[in-house]
Tab-separated table of C-alpha atoms in Angstrom:
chain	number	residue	atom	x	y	z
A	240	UNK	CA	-19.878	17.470	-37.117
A	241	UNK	CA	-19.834	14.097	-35.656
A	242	UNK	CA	-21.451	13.069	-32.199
A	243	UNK	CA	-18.368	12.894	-30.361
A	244	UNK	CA	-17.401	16.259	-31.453
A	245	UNK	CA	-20.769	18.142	-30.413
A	246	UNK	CA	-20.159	16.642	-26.921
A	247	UNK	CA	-17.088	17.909	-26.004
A	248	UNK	CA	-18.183	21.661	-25.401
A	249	UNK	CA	-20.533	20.410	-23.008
A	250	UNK	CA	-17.945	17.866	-20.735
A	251	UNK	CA	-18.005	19.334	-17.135
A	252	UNK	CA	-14.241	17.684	-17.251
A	253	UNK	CA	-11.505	16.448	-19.414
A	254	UNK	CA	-9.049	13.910	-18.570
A	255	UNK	CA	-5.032	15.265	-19.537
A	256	UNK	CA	-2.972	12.320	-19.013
A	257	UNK	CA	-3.747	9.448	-16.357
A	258	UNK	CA	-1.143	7.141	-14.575
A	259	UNK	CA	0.348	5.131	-12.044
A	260	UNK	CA	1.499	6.980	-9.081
A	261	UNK	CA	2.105	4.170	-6.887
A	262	UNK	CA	1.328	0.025	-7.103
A	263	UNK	CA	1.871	-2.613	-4.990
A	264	UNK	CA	1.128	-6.250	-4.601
A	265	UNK	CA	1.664	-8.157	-1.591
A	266	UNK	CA	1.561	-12.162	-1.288
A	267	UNK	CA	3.085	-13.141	2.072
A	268	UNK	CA	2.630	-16.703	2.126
A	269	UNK	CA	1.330	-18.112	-1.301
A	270	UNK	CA	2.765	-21.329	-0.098
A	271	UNK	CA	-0.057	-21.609	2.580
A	272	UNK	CA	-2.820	-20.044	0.944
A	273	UNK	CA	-2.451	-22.316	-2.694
A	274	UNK	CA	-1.879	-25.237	-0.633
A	275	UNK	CA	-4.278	-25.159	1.729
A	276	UNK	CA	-7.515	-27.375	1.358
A	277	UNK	CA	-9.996	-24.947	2.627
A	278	UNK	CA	-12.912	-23.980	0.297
A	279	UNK	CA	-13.854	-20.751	3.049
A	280	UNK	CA	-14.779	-17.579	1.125
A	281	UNK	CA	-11.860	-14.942	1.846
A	282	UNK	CA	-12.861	-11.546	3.795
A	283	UNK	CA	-12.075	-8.780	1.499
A	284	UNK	CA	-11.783	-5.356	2.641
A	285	UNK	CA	-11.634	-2.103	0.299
A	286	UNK	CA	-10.746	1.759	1.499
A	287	UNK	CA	-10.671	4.443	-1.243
A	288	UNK	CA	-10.031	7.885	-0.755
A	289	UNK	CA	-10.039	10.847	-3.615
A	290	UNK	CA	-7.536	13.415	-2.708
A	291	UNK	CA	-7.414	16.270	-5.540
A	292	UNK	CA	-5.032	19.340	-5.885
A	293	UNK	CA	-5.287	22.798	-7.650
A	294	UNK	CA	-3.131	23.182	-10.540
A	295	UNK	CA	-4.312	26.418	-11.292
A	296	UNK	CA	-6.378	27.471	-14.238
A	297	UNK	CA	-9.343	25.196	-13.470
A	298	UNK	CA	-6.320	22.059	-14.054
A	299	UNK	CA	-6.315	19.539	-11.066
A	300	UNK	CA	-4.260	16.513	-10.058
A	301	UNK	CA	-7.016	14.182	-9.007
A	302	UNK	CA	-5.933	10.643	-7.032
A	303	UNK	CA	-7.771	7.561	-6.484
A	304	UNK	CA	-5.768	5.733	-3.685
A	305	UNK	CA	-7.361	1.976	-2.824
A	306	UNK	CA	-6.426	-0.372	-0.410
A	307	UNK	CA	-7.698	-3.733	-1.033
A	308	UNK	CA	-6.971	-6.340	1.496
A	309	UNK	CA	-8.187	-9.993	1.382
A	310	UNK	CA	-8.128	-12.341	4.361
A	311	UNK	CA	-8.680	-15.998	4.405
A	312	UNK	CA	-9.281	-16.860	8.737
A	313	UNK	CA	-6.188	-15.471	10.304
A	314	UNK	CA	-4.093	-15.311	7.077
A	315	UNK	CA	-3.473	-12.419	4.764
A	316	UNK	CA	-4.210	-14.218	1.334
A	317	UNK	CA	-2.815	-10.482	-0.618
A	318	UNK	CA	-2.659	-6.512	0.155
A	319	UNK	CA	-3.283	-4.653	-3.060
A	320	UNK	CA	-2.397	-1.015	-2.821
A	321	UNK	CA	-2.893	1.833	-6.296
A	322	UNK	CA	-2.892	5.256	-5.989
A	323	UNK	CA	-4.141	6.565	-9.518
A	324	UNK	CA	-3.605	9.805	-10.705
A	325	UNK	CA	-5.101	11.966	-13.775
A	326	UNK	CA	-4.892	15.919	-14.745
A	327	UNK	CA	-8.040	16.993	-15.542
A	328	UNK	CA	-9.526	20.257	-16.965
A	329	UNK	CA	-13.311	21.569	-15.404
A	330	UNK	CA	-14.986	23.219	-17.971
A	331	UNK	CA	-15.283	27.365	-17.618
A	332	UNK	CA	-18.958	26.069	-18.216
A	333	UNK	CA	-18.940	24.838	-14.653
A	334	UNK	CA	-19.780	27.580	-12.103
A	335	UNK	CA	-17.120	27.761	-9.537
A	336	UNK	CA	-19.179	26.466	-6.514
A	337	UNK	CA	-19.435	23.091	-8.383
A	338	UNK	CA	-15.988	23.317	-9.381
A	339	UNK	CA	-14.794	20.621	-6.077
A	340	UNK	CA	-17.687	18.613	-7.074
A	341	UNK	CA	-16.907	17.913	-10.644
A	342	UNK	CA	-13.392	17.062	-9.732
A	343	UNK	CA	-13.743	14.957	-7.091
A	344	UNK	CA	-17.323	13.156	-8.316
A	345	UNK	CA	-17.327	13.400	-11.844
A	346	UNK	CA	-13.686	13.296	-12.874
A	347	UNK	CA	-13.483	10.443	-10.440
A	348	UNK	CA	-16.243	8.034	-12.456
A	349	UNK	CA	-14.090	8.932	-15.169
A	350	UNK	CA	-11.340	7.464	-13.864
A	351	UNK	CA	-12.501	4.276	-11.598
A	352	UNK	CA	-13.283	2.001	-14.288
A	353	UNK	CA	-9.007	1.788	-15.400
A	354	UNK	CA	-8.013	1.664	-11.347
A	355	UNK	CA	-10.457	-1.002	-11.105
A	356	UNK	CA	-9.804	-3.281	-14.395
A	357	UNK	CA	-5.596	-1.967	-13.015
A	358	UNK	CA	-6.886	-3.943	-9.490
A	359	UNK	CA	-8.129	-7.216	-11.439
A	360	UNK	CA	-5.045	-7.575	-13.070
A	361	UNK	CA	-2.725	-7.669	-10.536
A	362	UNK	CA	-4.805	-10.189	-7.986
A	363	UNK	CA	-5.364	-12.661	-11.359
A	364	UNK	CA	-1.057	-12.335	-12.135
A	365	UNK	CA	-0.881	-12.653	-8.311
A	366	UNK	CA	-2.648	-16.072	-8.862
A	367	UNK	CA	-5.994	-15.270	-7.671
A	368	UNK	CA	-9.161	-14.788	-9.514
A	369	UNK	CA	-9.670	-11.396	-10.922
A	370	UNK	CA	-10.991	-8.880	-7.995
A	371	UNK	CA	-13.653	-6.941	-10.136
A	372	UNK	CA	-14.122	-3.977	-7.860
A	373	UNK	CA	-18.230	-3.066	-7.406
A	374	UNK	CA	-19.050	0.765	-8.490
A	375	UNK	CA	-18.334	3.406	-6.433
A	376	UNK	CA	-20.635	6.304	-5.229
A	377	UNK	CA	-18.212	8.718	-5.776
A	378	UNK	CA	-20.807	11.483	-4.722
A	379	UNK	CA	-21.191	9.878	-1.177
A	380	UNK	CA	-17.511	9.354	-0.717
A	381	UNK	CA	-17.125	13.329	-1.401
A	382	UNK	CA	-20.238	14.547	1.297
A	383	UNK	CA	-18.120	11.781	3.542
A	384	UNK	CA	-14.781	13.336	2.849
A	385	UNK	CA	-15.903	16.669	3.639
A	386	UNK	CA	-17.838	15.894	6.740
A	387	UNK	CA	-14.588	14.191	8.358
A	388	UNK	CA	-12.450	17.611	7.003
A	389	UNK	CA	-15.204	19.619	8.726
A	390	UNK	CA	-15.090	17.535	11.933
A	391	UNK	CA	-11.163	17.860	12.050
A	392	UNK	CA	-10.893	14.036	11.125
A	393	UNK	CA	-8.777	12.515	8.994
């Protein structure tokens, strides 16, 4: 039995099919921002949030929404906005209390590496240079997400 084989019993989650739910790319004045002589560093802000929902039979429909928006003084230079989506499967190896954790932690590792390489192509075919997202802690963003759910926030 090869390697790859012997590690499958032991995944805490398997990805079913992944995809695009929603993708957009916004340039509202590439005019002024390709023209412009100004060497400034644009401000780039980034929100995530990991929404999941039960399938049934341990299946979930996990989503990865980002909104990436850079700003160069006053101007938007480009809003980047991907919601990606993935079934996954949490192993009957999992105990049930960790059952939220491994979807919306570990399945979501799984998945940030495509939404972010997804990300860096669209800004570099938007005419910018590739946006390499940094990682995520996945794990923090859950204990966050939960705390605000708790609180009544959303």
């Amino acid at each position: 039995m090869d390697q790859a084989n012997s590690a499958a019993p032991n995944a805490t989650t398997i990805v079913r099919a992944q995809y695009i739910r929603d993708l957009s790319f916004e340039n509202p004045n590439p005019l002024a921002i390709f023209t412009s002589e100004s060497q400034d560093q644009p401000e780039i802000s980034v929100g995530i949030q990991a929404k999941a929902q039960n399938l049934g039979d341990r299946n979930f429909e996990l989503v990865l929404e980002f909104k990436v928006e850079a700003k160069r003084a006053k101007d938007t230079m480009f809003i980047v906005e991907l919601s990606y989506g993935a079934v996954v499967t949490v192993s009957e190896f999992v105990a049930e209390e960790n059952v939220q954790h491994a979807v919306m932690v570990d399945a979501a590792h799984l998945l940030f590496p495509f939404a972010r390489n997804i990300i860096a192509d669209m800004t570099r075919d938007g005419g910018y240079p590739p946006l390499m997202l940094a990682p995520i802690d996945f794990n923090n963003l859950y204990q966050q997400q939960n705390q605000q759910a708790s609180a009544g926030v959303n």
